[in-house]
Short mmCIF file of C-alpha atoms in Angstrom, two decimals:
data_model
loop_
_atom_site.label_atom_id
_atom_site.label_comp_id
_atom_site.label_asym_id
_atom_site.label_seq_id
_atom_site.Cartn_x
_atom_site.Cartn_y
_atom_site.Cartn_z
CA MET A 1 88.28 4.66 -18.24
CA THR A 2 90.83 4.56 -21.10
CA VAL A 3 94.40 5.79 -21.65
CA ASP A 4 95.54 6.92 -25.10
CA THR A 5 99.27 6.15 -25.48
CA ASP A 6 99.49 7.30 -29.13
CA VAL A 7 100.39 10.92 -28.43
CA GLU A 8 103.22 13.27 -29.34
CA GLY A 9 106.12 13.48 -26.92
CA GLY A 10 105.75 9.92 -25.69
CA ARG A 11 103.59 10.89 -22.68
CA PRO A 12 100.06 9.59 -22.30
CA GLU A 13 97.13 11.95 -22.25
CA THR A 14 95.51 12.90 -18.99
CA ILE A 15 93.18 10.19 -17.81
CA LYS A 16 89.56 11.18 -18.16
CA ALA A 17 87.83 9.66 -15.17
CA VAL A 18 84.12 9.07 -15.60
CA PRO A 19 82.27 9.10 -12.28
CA VAL A 20 80.38 5.94 -11.47
CA ARG A 21 76.63 6.37 -11.51
CA HIS A 22 74.66 5.32 -8.46
CA PRO A 23 70.99 5.47 -9.41
CA GLY A 24 70.08 3.21 -6.52
CA ARG A 25 71.27 5.82 -4.04
CA TRP A 26 68.96 8.44 -5.51
CA VAL A 27 66.03 6.06 -5.42
CA ALA A 28 66.76 5.14 -1.79
CA ALA A 29 67.17 8.82 -0.85
CA ALA A 30 63.85 9.67 -2.49
CA VAL A 31 62.03 6.85 -0.68
CA ILE A 32 63.54 7.84 2.67
CA ALA A 33 62.70 11.51 2.09
CA VAL A 34 59.07 10.67 1.30
CA LEU A 35 58.76 8.44 4.36
CA ALA A 36 60.35 11.09 6.57
CA ALA A 37 57.99 13.76 5.22
CA MET A 38 55.00 11.48 5.87
CA PHE A 39 56.18 10.84 9.42
CA VAL A 40 56.68 14.55 10.15
CA HIS A 41 53.24 15.28 8.66
CA PHE A 42 51.74 12.64 10.94
CA LEU A 43 53.42 14.14 14.01
CA LEU A 44 52.18 17.63 13.17
CA THR A 45 48.64 16.80 12.13
CA SER A 46 47.59 13.73 14.13
CA LYS A 47 44.90 14.59 16.66
CA SER A 48 45.41 11.36 18.60
CA LEU A 49 48.84 12.44 19.83
CA GLU A 50 47.46 15.50 21.68
CA TRP A 51 50.77 17.28 22.19
CA SER A 52 49.19 19.80 24.56
CA GLU A 53 48.14 16.97 26.86
CA GLN A 54 51.62 15.50 26.77
CA TRP A 55 53.21 18.84 27.59
CA LYS A 56 50.80 19.18 30.49
CA TYR A 57 52.15 16.05 32.18
CA LEU A 58 55.70 15.87 30.76
CA PHE A 59 57.28 17.62 33.76
CA SER A 60 54.54 16.99 36.30
CA LYS A 61 55.52 15.82 39.77
CA PRO A 62 54.26 12.20 39.37
CA VAL A 63 56.09 11.79 36.04
CA LEU A 64 59.33 13.25 37.39
CA MET A 65 59.02 10.89 40.36
CA GLY A 66 58.59 7.99 37.95
CA VAL A 67 61.65 9.12 35.96
CA ARG A 68 63.66 9.34 39.17
CA ASN A 69 62.62 5.81 40.17
CA THR A 70 63.50 4.53 36.69
CA ILE A 71 66.98 6.07 36.88
CA TRP A 72 67.45 4.74 40.42
CA LEU A 73 66.49 1.20 39.40
CA THR A 74 68.81 1.32 36.38
CA VAL A 75 71.81 2.51 38.41
CA VAL A 76 71.25 0.00 41.23
CA ALA A 77 70.64 -2.91 38.85
CA MET A 78 73.73 -2.15 36.76
CA ALA A 79 76.02 -1.54 39.74
CA GLY A 80 74.84 -4.66 41.53
CA GLY A 81 74.83 -6.65 38.29
CA VAL A 82 78.43 -5.71 37.48
CA LEU A 83 79.73 -6.52 40.97
CA LEU A 84 77.88 -9.83 41.19
CA GLY A 85 78.76 -10.55 37.54
CA ILE A 86 82.48 -10.23 38.33
CA VAL A 87 82.12 -12.77 41.14
CA LEU A 88 80.12 -15.16 38.94
CA SER A 89 82.55 -14.85 36.03
CA LEU A 90 85.50 -15.67 38.28
CA MET A 91 83.56 -18.64 39.66
CA ARG A 92 82.88 -19.83 36.11
CA LEU A 93 86.60 -19.60 35.31
CA SER A 94 87.60 -21.32 38.54
CA ALA A 95 89.28 -24.72 38.43
CA ASN A 96 87.07 -25.72 41.36
CA PRO A 97 84.19 -27.73 39.80
CA LEU A 98 81.88 -26.87 42.73
CA LEU A 99 82.27 -23.11 42.21
CA SER A 100 82.07 -23.42 38.44
CA GLY A 101 78.97 -25.63 38.65
CA ALA A 102 77.19 -23.31 41.10
CA ALA A 103 77.82 -20.32 38.82
CA TRP A 104 76.58 -22.28 35.81
CA LEU A 105 73.34 -23.19 37.62
CA TYR A 106 72.81 -19.52 38.52
CA LEU A 107 73.26 -18.46 34.89
CA TRP A 108 71.09 -21.32 33.68
CA PHE A 109 68.14 -20.25 35.83
CA PHE A 110 68.26 -16.47 35.44
CA ARG A 111 69.01 -16.54 31.71
CA GLY A 112 66.52 -19.31 31.05
CA THR A 113 63.44 -17.73 32.65
CA PRO A 114 61.69 -14.49 31.61
CA LEU A 115 62.51 -11.38 33.61
CA TYR A 116 58.82 -10.55 33.90
CA THR A 117 58.16 -13.93 35.54
CA GLN A 118 61.06 -13.41 37.94
CA LEU A 119 59.67 -10.01 38.92
CA LEU A 120 56.24 -11.55 39.51
CA ILE A 121 57.86 -14.01 41.91
CA TRP A 122 59.66 -11.20 43.72
CA GLY A 123 56.38 -9.30 43.98
CA ALA A 124 54.79 -12.30 45.67
CA ILE A 125 57.85 -13.29 47.68
CA GLY A 126 55.85 -12.95 50.90
CA SER A 127 53.64 -15.83 49.81
CA LEU A 128 56.64 -18.03 49.04
CA PHE A 129 58.56 -17.13 52.21
CA PRO A 130 56.20 -15.60 54.82
CA THR A 131 59.06 -14.95 57.23
CA VAL A 132 62.83 -14.51 57.08
CA GLY A 133 65.01 -15.24 60.09
CA ILE A 134 68.54 -15.74 61.34
CA GLY A 135 69.57 -18.76 63.33
CA ILE A 136 71.05 -22.21 63.04
CA PRO A 137 70.38 -23.96 59.68
CA PHE A 138 67.64 -26.58 60.14
CA GLY A 139 67.51 -25.50 63.77
CA PRO A 140 66.05 -22.79 65.99
CA GLU A 141 65.80 -19.19 64.75
CA PHE A 142 67.03 -16.33 66.90
CA HIS A 143 64.99 -13.62 65.22
CA THR A 144 62.44 -13.46 62.39
CA TRP A 145 60.95 -10.73 60.20
CA GLN A 146 57.87 -10.60 58.03
CA THR A 147 59.14 -10.90 54.47
CA GLN A 148 56.61 -8.49 53.03
CA THR A 149 57.74 -5.86 55.53
CA LEU A 150 61.43 -6.52 54.99
CA ILE A 151 61.24 -6.52 51.17
CA ASN A 152 59.01 -3.71 49.93
CA ALA A 153 58.15 -2.97 46.29
CA ALA A 154 61.30 -0.92 45.66
CA SER A 155 63.60 -3.58 47.14
CA ALA A 156 61.85 -6.37 45.25
CA ALA A 157 62.19 -4.47 41.96
CA ALA A 158 65.87 -3.72 42.56
CA LEU A 159 66.66 -7.30 43.60
CA GLY A 160 64.84 -8.79 40.63
CA LEU A 161 66.62 -6.56 38.11
CA THR A 162 70.03 -6.94 39.78
CA LEU A 163 70.00 -10.73 40.00
CA ASN A 164 68.86 -11.03 36.39
CA GLU A 165 71.40 -8.52 35.11
CA ALA A 166 74.24 -10.27 36.97
CA ALA A 167 73.69 -13.41 34.91
CA TYR A 168 74.26 -11.53 31.65
CA MET A 169 77.11 -9.40 32.96
CA ALA A 170 78.91 -12.54 34.16
CA GLU A 171 79.14 -13.85 30.60
CA ILE A 172 80.21 -10.46 29.24
CA ILE A 173 82.97 -10.16 31.82
CA ARG A 174 84.05 -13.77 31.30
CA ALA A 175 84.36 -13.13 27.55
CA GLY A 176 86.44 -10.02 28.25
CA ILE A 177 88.78 -11.92 30.56
CA LEU A 178 89.21 -14.75 28.06
CA SER A 179 90.09 -12.21 25.34
CA VAL A 180 93.36 -11.36 27.16
CA ASP A 181 96.29 -13.50 26.10
CA GLU A 182 97.15 -16.15 28.69
CA GLY A 183 100.82 -15.42 28.17
CA GLN A 184 100.40 -12.09 29.97
CA GLN A 185 99.01 -13.86 33.02
CA GLU A 186 101.90 -16.31 32.97
CA ALA A 187 104.38 -13.43 32.68
CA SER A 188 102.82 -11.59 35.61
CA SER A 189 102.99 -14.77 37.69
CA ALA A 190 106.66 -15.12 36.79
CA LEU A 191 107.21 -11.58 38.07
CA GLY A 192 105.76 -12.59 41.44
CA MET A 193 102.32 -11.00 41.11
CA SER A 194 99.45 -12.72 42.86
CA ARG A 195 96.31 -13.83 41.01
CA THR A 196 94.40 -10.87 42.44
CA GLN A 197 97.08 -8.39 41.39
CA THR A 198 97.24 -9.94 37.93
CA MET A 199 93.50 -9.67 37.53
CA ARG A 200 93.35 -6.07 38.79
CA ARG A 201 96.45 -4.66 37.08
CA ILE A 202 96.88 -6.73 33.94
CA VAL A 203 93.75 -8.58 32.86
CA LEU A 204 90.79 -6.33 33.70
CA PRO A 205 92.25 -3.10 32.24
CA GLN A 206 92.74 -4.86 28.90
CA ALA A 207 89.47 -6.75 29.11
CA MET A 208 87.56 -3.48 29.51
CA ARG A 209 87.97 -2.82 25.78
CA VAL A 210 85.86 -5.92 25.14
CA ILE A 211 83.57 -5.50 28.16
CA VAL A 212 82.47 -1.87 27.75
CA PRO A 213 80.48 -2.03 24.45
CA PRO A 214 78.15 -4.92 25.46
CA THR A 215 77.90 -3.46 28.96
CA GLY A 216 76.61 -0.24 27.46
CA ASN A 217 73.99 -2.23 25.56
CA GLU A 218 73.05 -4.03 28.77
CA ALA A 219 72.64 -0.67 30.54
CA LEU A 220 70.24 0.46 27.81
CA SER A 221 68.34 -2.83 28.08
CA THR A 222 68.14 -2.46 31.85
CA LEU A 223 66.74 1.06 31.48
CA LYS A 224 63.95 -0.29 29.30
CA ASN A 225 63.49 -3.42 31.41
CA THR A 226 62.57 -1.24 34.38
CA SER A 227 59.18 -0.93 32.69
CA LEU A 228 58.58 -4.59 33.59
CA VAL A 229 58.48 -3.84 37.32
CA VAL A 230 54.80 -3.00 36.83
CA ALA A 231 54.50 -6.68 37.73
CA ILE A 232 55.38 -5.91 41.37
CA PRO A 233 54.04 -3.06 41.07
CA TYR A 234 56.40 -0.13 41.57
CA ALA A 235 55.87 3.47 40.50
CA GLU A 236 58.48 3.84 37.77
CA LEU A 237 57.88 5.71 34.50
CA THR A 238 55.66 3.15 32.75
CA ARG A 239 53.59 2.53 35.86
CA THR A 240 53.18 6.29 36.33
CA GLN A 241 51.92 6.86 32.79
CA GLU A 242 49.48 3.96 33.20
CA THR A 243 48.12 5.56 36.37
CA ILE A 244 47.69 8.93 34.65
CA SER A 245 46.07 7.46 31.53
CA ALA A 246 43.66 5.44 33.70
CA VAL A 247 42.37 8.73 35.13
CA THR A 248 42.51 10.96 32.03
CA TYR A 249 41.71 8.24 29.43
CA LYS A 250 44.56 9.66 27.33
CA VAL A 251 46.32 6.38 26.62
CA ILE A 252 48.22 7.22 23.41
CA PRO A 253 49.51 10.65 24.55
CA MET A 254 50.80 9.20 27.81
CA LEU A 255 52.51 6.30 26.02
CA VAL A 256 54.21 8.70 23.62
CA MET A 257 55.25 10.89 26.55
CA ALA A 258 56.86 7.88 28.24
CA CYS A 259 58.67 7.02 24.99
CA LEU A 260 60.07 10.56 24.83
CA TRP A 261 61.49 10.20 28.35
CA TYR A 262 63.01 6.80 27.57
CA LEU A 263 64.56 8.21 24.38
CA ALA A 264 66.04 11.15 26.27
CA LEU A 265 67.55 8.94 28.97
CA SER A 266 68.85 6.42 26.40
CA SER A 267 70.48 9.20 24.38
CA ILE A 268 72.37 10.45 27.43
CA MET A 269 73.56 6.93 28.18
CA MET A 270 74.69 6.43 24.57
CA VAL A 271 76.85 9.55 24.79
CA GLY A 272 78.46 8.23 27.98
CA GLN A 273 79.03 4.85 26.36
CA HIS A 274 80.75 6.52 23.40
CA TYR A 275 83.29 8.29 25.62
CA LEU A 276 83.90 5.16 27.69
CA GLU A 277 84.59 3.12 24.58
CA ARG A 278 86.95 5.78 23.26
CA HIS A 279 88.78 5.87 26.60
CA TYR A 280 89.35 2.13 26.82
CA SER A 281 90.30 1.80 23.14
CA LYS A 282 93.41 3.95 23.60
CA GLY A 283 96.45 2.25 22.14
CA VAL A 284 94.28 0.26 19.75
CA ARG A 285 92.36 3.09 18.12
CA GLY A 286 93.03 6.77 17.87
CA SER A 287 91.40 9.42 20.04
CA ASN A 288 88.67 9.82 17.44
CA GLY A 289 87.92 6.10 17.48
CA GLU A 290 89.85 5.34 14.26
CA GLU A 291 92.60 2.77 14.03
CA SER A 292 95.96 4.18 15.10
CA GLU A 293 98.85 4.42 12.62
CA ALA A 294 100.94 1.94 14.60
CA ARG A 295 98.09 -0.55 14.57
CA GLN A 296 97.60 -0.07 10.83
CA TRP A 297 101.34 -0.63 10.21
CA LEU A 298 101.36 -3.84 12.25
CA ARG A 299 98.26 -5.12 10.47
CA LEU A 300 99.70 -4.34 7.02
CA ARG A 301 103.02 -5.93 7.90
CA ALA A 302 101.26 -9.08 9.11
CA ARG A 303 99.64 -9.26 5.66
CA GLY A 304 102.96 -8.75 3.92
CA GLY A 305 102.27 -5.16 2.90
CA GLY A 306 104.80 -3.47 5.19
CA GLN A 307 108.54 -3.15 4.78
#
């Protein structure tokens, strides 16, 4: 780009802007287009997918029951994980070393062992603890129950997912709480607010901006982790497709069908996560998720660009 200043009238000529060439973009677009065309061709022509067989079972009663169980496990695990995670995060932040140490041990165990192994243990909990009772510790029991009767497959699956999820949610919530300036907590204390009121009215509402995005990712992970409860076993979506494919010998079509259901459920959850993030980012970002003008002005002024 050049400017010719040797013109009549003392005014420069109009700048002739030459657009920058981006040959790499065209090459990348061509490669992606070819790969996409190959993938679509595979979907339309592959005999191993057997779309008619998938459609036959896509909305069948057993599959819908498996989808319902998958959704139920996800909701229970996330709700229980969030509630228990709040308690664990507050214990981790406590000045009491006993509470902090107990929470750390909980996180150490459940984050340090595979979820599949934990679910196997919950599936065989009757072998580890044949009976469960209430009574005096190390003393007589007033009443006992058979563990296998008390904790069925559904309860074992929900407990296993919830306890594991709580360990991860505790760290997410703790990070959100620590992201709030301590000066706000000190100011609320000076105004006479209790620790509980400060946490509920001041800290948590601001921490949600940090907590929501990773929580949405955890919800998606929990949805997919429900497939691991085949270790118990429990009739969720993956277990249901395995049962059907064992009878029909249509392994690939049933696996693809299960993937379609997981994709559909994940897409719905992603939409919900988007609106939650937009809601809790008010005041920091605009309604469309972009940085607000006030925020931009403050950032530019901090860099010396504002007046």
